[in-house]
Coordinates of N, CA and C in Angstrom, one line a residue:
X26 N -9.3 15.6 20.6 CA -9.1 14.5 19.7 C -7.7 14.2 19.5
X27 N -7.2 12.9 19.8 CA -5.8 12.8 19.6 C -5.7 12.3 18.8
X28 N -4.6 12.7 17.6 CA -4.7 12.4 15.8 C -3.1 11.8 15.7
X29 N -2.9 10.8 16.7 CA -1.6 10.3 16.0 C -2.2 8.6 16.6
X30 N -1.3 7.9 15.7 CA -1.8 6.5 16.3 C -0.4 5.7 16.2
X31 N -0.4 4.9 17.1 CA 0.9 4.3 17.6 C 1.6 3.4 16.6
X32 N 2.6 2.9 16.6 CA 2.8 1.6 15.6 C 2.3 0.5 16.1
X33 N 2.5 0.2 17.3 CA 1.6 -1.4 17.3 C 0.3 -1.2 17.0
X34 N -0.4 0.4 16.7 CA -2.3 0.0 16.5 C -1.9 0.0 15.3
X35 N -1.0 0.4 14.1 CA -1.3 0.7 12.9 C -0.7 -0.7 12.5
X36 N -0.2 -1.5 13.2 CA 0.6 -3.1 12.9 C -0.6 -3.7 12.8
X37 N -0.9 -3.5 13.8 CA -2.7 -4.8 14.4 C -3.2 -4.4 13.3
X38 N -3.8 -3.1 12.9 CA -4.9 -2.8 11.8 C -4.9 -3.1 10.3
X39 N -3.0 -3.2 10.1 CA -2.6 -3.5 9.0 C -3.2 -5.1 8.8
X40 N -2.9 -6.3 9.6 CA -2.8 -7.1 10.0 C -4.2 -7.5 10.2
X41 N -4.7 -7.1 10.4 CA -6.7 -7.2 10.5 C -7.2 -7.3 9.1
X42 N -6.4 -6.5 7.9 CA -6.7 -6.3 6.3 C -6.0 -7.4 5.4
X43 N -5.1 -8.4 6.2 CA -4.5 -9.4 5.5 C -5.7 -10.3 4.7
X44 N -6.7 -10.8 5.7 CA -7.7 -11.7 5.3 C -8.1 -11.5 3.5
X45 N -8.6 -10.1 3.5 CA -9.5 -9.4 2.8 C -8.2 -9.0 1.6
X46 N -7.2 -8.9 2.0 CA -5.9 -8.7 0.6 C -6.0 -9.5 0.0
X47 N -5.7 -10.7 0.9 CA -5.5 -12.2 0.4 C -6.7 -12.6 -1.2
X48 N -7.9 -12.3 -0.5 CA -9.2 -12.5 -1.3 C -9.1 -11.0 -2.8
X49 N -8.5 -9.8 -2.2 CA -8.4 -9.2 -3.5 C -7.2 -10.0 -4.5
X50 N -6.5 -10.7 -3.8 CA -5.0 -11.0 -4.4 C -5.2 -11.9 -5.5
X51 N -6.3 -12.8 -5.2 CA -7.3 -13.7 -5.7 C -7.8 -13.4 -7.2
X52 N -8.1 -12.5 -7.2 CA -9.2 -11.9 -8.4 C -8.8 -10.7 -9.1
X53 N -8.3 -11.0 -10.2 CA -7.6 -10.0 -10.8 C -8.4 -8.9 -11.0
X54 N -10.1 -9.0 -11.6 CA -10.8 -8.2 -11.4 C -10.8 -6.7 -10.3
X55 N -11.0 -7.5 -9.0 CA -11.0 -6.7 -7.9 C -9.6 -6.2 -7.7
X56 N -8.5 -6.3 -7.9 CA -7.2 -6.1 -7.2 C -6.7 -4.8 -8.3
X57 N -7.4 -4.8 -9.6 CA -7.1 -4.0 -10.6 C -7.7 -2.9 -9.9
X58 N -8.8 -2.9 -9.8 CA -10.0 -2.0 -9.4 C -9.5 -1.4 -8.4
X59 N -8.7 -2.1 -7.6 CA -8.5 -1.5 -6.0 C -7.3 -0.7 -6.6
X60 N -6.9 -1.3 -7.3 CA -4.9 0.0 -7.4 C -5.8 1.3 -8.3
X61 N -6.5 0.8 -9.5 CA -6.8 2.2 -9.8 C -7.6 3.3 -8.8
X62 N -8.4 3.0 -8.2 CA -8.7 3.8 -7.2 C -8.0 4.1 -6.3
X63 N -6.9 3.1 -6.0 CA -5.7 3.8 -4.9 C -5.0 5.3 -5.8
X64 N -4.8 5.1 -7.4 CA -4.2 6.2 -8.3 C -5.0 7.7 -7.7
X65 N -6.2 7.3 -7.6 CA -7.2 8.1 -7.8 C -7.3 9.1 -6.4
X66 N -7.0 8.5 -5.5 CA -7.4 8.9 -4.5 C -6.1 9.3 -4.2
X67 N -4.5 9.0 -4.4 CA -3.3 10.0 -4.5 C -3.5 11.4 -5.1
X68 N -4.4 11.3 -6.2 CA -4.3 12.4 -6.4 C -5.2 13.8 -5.7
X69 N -5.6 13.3 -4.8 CA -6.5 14.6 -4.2 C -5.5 14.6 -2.6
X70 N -4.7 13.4 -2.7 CA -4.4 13.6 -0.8 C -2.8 14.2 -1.3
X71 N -3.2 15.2 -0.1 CA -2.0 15.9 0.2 C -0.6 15.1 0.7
X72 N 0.3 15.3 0.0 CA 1.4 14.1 1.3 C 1.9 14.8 2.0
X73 N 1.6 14.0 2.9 CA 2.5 14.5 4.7 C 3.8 13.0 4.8
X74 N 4.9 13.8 4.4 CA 6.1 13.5 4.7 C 6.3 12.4 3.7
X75 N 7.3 11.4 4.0 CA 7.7 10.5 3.0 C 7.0 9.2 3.2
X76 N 6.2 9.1 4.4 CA 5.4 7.9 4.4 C 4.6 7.7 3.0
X77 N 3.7 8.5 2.5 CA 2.8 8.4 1.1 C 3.8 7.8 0.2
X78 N 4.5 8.7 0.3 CA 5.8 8.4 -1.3 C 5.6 7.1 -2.3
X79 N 5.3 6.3 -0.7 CA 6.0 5.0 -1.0 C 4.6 4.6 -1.8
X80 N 3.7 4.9 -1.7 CA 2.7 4.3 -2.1 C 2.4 4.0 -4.2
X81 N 3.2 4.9 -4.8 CA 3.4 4.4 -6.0 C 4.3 3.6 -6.6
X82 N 5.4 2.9 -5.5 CA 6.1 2.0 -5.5 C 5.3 1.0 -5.4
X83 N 4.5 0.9 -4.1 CA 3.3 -0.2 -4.1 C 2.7 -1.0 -4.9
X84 N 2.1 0.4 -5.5 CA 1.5 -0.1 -6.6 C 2.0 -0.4 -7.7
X85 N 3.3 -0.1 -8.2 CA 4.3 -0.4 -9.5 C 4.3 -2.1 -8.7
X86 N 4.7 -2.1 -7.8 CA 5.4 -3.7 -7.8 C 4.0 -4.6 -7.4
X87 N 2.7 -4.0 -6.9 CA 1.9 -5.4 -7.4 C 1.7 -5.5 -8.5
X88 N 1.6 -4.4 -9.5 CA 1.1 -4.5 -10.8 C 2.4 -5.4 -11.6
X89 N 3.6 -5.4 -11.6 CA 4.5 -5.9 -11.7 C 4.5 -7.9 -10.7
X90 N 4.0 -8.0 -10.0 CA 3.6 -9.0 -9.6 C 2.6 -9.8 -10.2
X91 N 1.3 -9.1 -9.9 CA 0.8 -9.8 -10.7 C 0.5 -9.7 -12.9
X92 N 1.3 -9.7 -13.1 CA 1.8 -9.3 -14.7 C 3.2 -10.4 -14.8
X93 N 3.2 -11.0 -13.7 CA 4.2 -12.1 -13.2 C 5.6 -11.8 -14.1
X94 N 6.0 -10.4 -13.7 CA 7.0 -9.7 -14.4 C 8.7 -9.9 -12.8
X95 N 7.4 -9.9 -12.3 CA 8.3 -9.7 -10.8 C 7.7 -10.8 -9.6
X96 N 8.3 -11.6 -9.6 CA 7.7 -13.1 -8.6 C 8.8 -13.0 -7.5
X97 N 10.1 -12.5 -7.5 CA 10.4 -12.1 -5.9 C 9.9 -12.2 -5.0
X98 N 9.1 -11.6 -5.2 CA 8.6 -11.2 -3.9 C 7.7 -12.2 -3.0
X99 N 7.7 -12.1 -1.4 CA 7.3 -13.0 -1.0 C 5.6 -12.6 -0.8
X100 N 4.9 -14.0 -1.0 CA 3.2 -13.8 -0.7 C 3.0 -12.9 0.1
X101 N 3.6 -12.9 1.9 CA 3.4 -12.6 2.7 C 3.6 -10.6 2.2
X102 N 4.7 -10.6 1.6 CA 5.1 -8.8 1.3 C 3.8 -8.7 0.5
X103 N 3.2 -9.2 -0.4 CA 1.9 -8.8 -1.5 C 0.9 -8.5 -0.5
X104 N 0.4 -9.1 0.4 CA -0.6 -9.3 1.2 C -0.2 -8.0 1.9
X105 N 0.9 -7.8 2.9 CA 0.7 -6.6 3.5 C 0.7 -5.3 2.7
X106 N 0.7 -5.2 1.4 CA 1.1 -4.2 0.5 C -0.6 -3.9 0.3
X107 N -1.4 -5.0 -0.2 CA -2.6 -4.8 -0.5 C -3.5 -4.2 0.9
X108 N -3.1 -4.7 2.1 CA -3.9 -4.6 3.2 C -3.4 -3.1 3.7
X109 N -2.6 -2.3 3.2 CA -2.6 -1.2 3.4 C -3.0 -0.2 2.3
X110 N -3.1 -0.6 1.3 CA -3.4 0.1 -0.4 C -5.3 0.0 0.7
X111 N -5.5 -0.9 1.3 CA -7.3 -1.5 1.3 C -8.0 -0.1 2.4
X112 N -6.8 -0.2 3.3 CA -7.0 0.3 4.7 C -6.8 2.1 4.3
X113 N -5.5 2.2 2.9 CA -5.8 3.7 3.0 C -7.0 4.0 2.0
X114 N -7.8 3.2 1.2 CA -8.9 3.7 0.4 C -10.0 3.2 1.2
X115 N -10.4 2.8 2.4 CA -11.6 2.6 3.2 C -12.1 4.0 3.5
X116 N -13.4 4.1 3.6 CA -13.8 5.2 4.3 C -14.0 5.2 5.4
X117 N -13.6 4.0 6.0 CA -13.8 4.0 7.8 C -12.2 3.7 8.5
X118 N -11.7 4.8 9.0 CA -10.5 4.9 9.3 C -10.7 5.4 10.6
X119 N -9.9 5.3 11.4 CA -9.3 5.8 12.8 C -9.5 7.3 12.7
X120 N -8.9 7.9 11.8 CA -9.1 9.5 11.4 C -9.7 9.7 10.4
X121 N -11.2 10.1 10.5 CA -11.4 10.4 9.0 C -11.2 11.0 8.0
X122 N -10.8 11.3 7.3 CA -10.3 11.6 5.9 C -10.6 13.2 5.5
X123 N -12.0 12.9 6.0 CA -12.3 14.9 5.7 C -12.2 15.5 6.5
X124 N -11.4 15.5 7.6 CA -10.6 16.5 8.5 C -9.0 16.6 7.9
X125 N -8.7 18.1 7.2 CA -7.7 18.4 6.5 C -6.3 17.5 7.0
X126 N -5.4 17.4 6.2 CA -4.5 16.9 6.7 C -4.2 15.9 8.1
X127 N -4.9 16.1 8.7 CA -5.3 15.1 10.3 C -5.4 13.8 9.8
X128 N -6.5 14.1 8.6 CA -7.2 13.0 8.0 C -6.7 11.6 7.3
X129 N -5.0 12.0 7.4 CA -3.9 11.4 7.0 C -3.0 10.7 7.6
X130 N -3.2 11.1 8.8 CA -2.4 11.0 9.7 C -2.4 8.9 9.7
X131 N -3.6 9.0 10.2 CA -3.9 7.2 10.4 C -3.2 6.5 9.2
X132 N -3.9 7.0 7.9 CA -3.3 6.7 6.6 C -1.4 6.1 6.3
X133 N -1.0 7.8 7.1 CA 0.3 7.5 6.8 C 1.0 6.6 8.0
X134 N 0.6 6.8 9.0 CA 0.7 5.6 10.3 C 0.8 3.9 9.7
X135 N -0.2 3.7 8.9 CA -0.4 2.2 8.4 C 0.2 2.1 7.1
X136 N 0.9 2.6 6.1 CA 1.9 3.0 5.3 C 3.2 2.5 5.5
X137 N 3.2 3.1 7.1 CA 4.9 3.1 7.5 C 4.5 2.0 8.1
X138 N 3.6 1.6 8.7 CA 3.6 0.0 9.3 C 4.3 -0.8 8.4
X139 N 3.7 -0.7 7.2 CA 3.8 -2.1 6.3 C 5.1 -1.7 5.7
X140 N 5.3 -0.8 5.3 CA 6.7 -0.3 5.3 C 8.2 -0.7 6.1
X141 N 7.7 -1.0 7.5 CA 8.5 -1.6 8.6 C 8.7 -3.0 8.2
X142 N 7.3 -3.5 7.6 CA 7.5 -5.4 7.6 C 8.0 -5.6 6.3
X143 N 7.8 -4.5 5.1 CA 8.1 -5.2 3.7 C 9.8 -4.4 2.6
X144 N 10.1 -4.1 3.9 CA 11.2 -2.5 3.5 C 12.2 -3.4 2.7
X145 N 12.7 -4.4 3.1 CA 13.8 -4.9 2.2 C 13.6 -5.1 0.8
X146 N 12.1 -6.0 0.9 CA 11.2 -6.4 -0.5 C 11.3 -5.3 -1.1
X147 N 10.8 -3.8 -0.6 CA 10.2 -2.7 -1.6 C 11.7 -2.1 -2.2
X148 N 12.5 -2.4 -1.2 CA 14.6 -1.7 -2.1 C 15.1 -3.0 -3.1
X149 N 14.3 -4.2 -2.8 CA 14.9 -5.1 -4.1 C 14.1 -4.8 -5.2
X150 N 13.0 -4.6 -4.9 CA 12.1 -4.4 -6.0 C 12.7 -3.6 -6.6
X151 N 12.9 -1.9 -6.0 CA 13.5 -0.5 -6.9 C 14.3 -1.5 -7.6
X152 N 15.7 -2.0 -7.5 CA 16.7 -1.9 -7.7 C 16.5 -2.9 -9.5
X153 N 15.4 -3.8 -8.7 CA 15.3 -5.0 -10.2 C 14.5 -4.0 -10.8
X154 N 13.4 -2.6 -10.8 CA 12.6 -2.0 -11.2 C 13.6 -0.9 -12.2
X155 N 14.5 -0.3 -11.6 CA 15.7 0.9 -11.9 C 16.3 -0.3 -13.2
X156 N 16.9 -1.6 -12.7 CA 17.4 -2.4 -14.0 C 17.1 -2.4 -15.1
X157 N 15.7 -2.9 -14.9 CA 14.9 -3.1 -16.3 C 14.8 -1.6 -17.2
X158 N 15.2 -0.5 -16.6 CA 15.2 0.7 -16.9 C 16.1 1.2 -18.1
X159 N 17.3 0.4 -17.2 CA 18.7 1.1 -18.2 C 18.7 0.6 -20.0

């Protein structure tokens, strides 16, 4: 079984979940629903390396988006943010999930995908995030 997956599949797969972000991005209802279960499901997965990390940044700055606290950011960054929050709480993944740490692997693959497209958005965000702090 080969348990690593490339960046152009985890780009395309990211990128297959735009449609379906867009429509959570839509409905406050469902988009709420989806981050708390993204909370939920951090807490049982192990992290493999600093790809995960990023994942409660994710969710700070949609929650911050839509709370229209933080409008920076571009549509296009929200969509790929959601279409990877969607793709790591699906139960049908490239690697399934209940094979120990393996099971992550895909996960953290499409993490760092969206990570590659939205990296500048997610360091302006910290920095206006760390602000509001002081």
């Amino acid at each position: 079984m080969n348990l690593t997956i490339s960046k152009e599949k985890a780009l395309a797969t990211l990128k297959k979940g735009f449609a379906k972000a867009e429509e959570f991005l839509k409905d406050d209802e469902k988009i709420k629903d989806l981050l708390l279960r993204m909370e939920e499901k951090l807490k049982m997965v192990p992290r493999i390396g600093e790809q995960l990390s990023h994942i409660p940044v994710f969710i700070s700055m949609i929650r911050s988006y839509l709370k229209k606290e933080y409008t920076k950011a571009p549509v296009g960054t929200i969509v790929a943010i959601i279409s990877a929050i969607a793709y790591f709480l699906s139960p049908v993944d490239v690697i399934p999930d209940g094979i120990p740490l393996a099971g992550y692997v895909d996960d953290a693959a499409i993490i760092t995908a969206c990570l590659s497209i939205v990296d500048s958005d997610i360091k302006e965000y910290i920095l206006w995030r760390d602000s509001k702090e002081d």
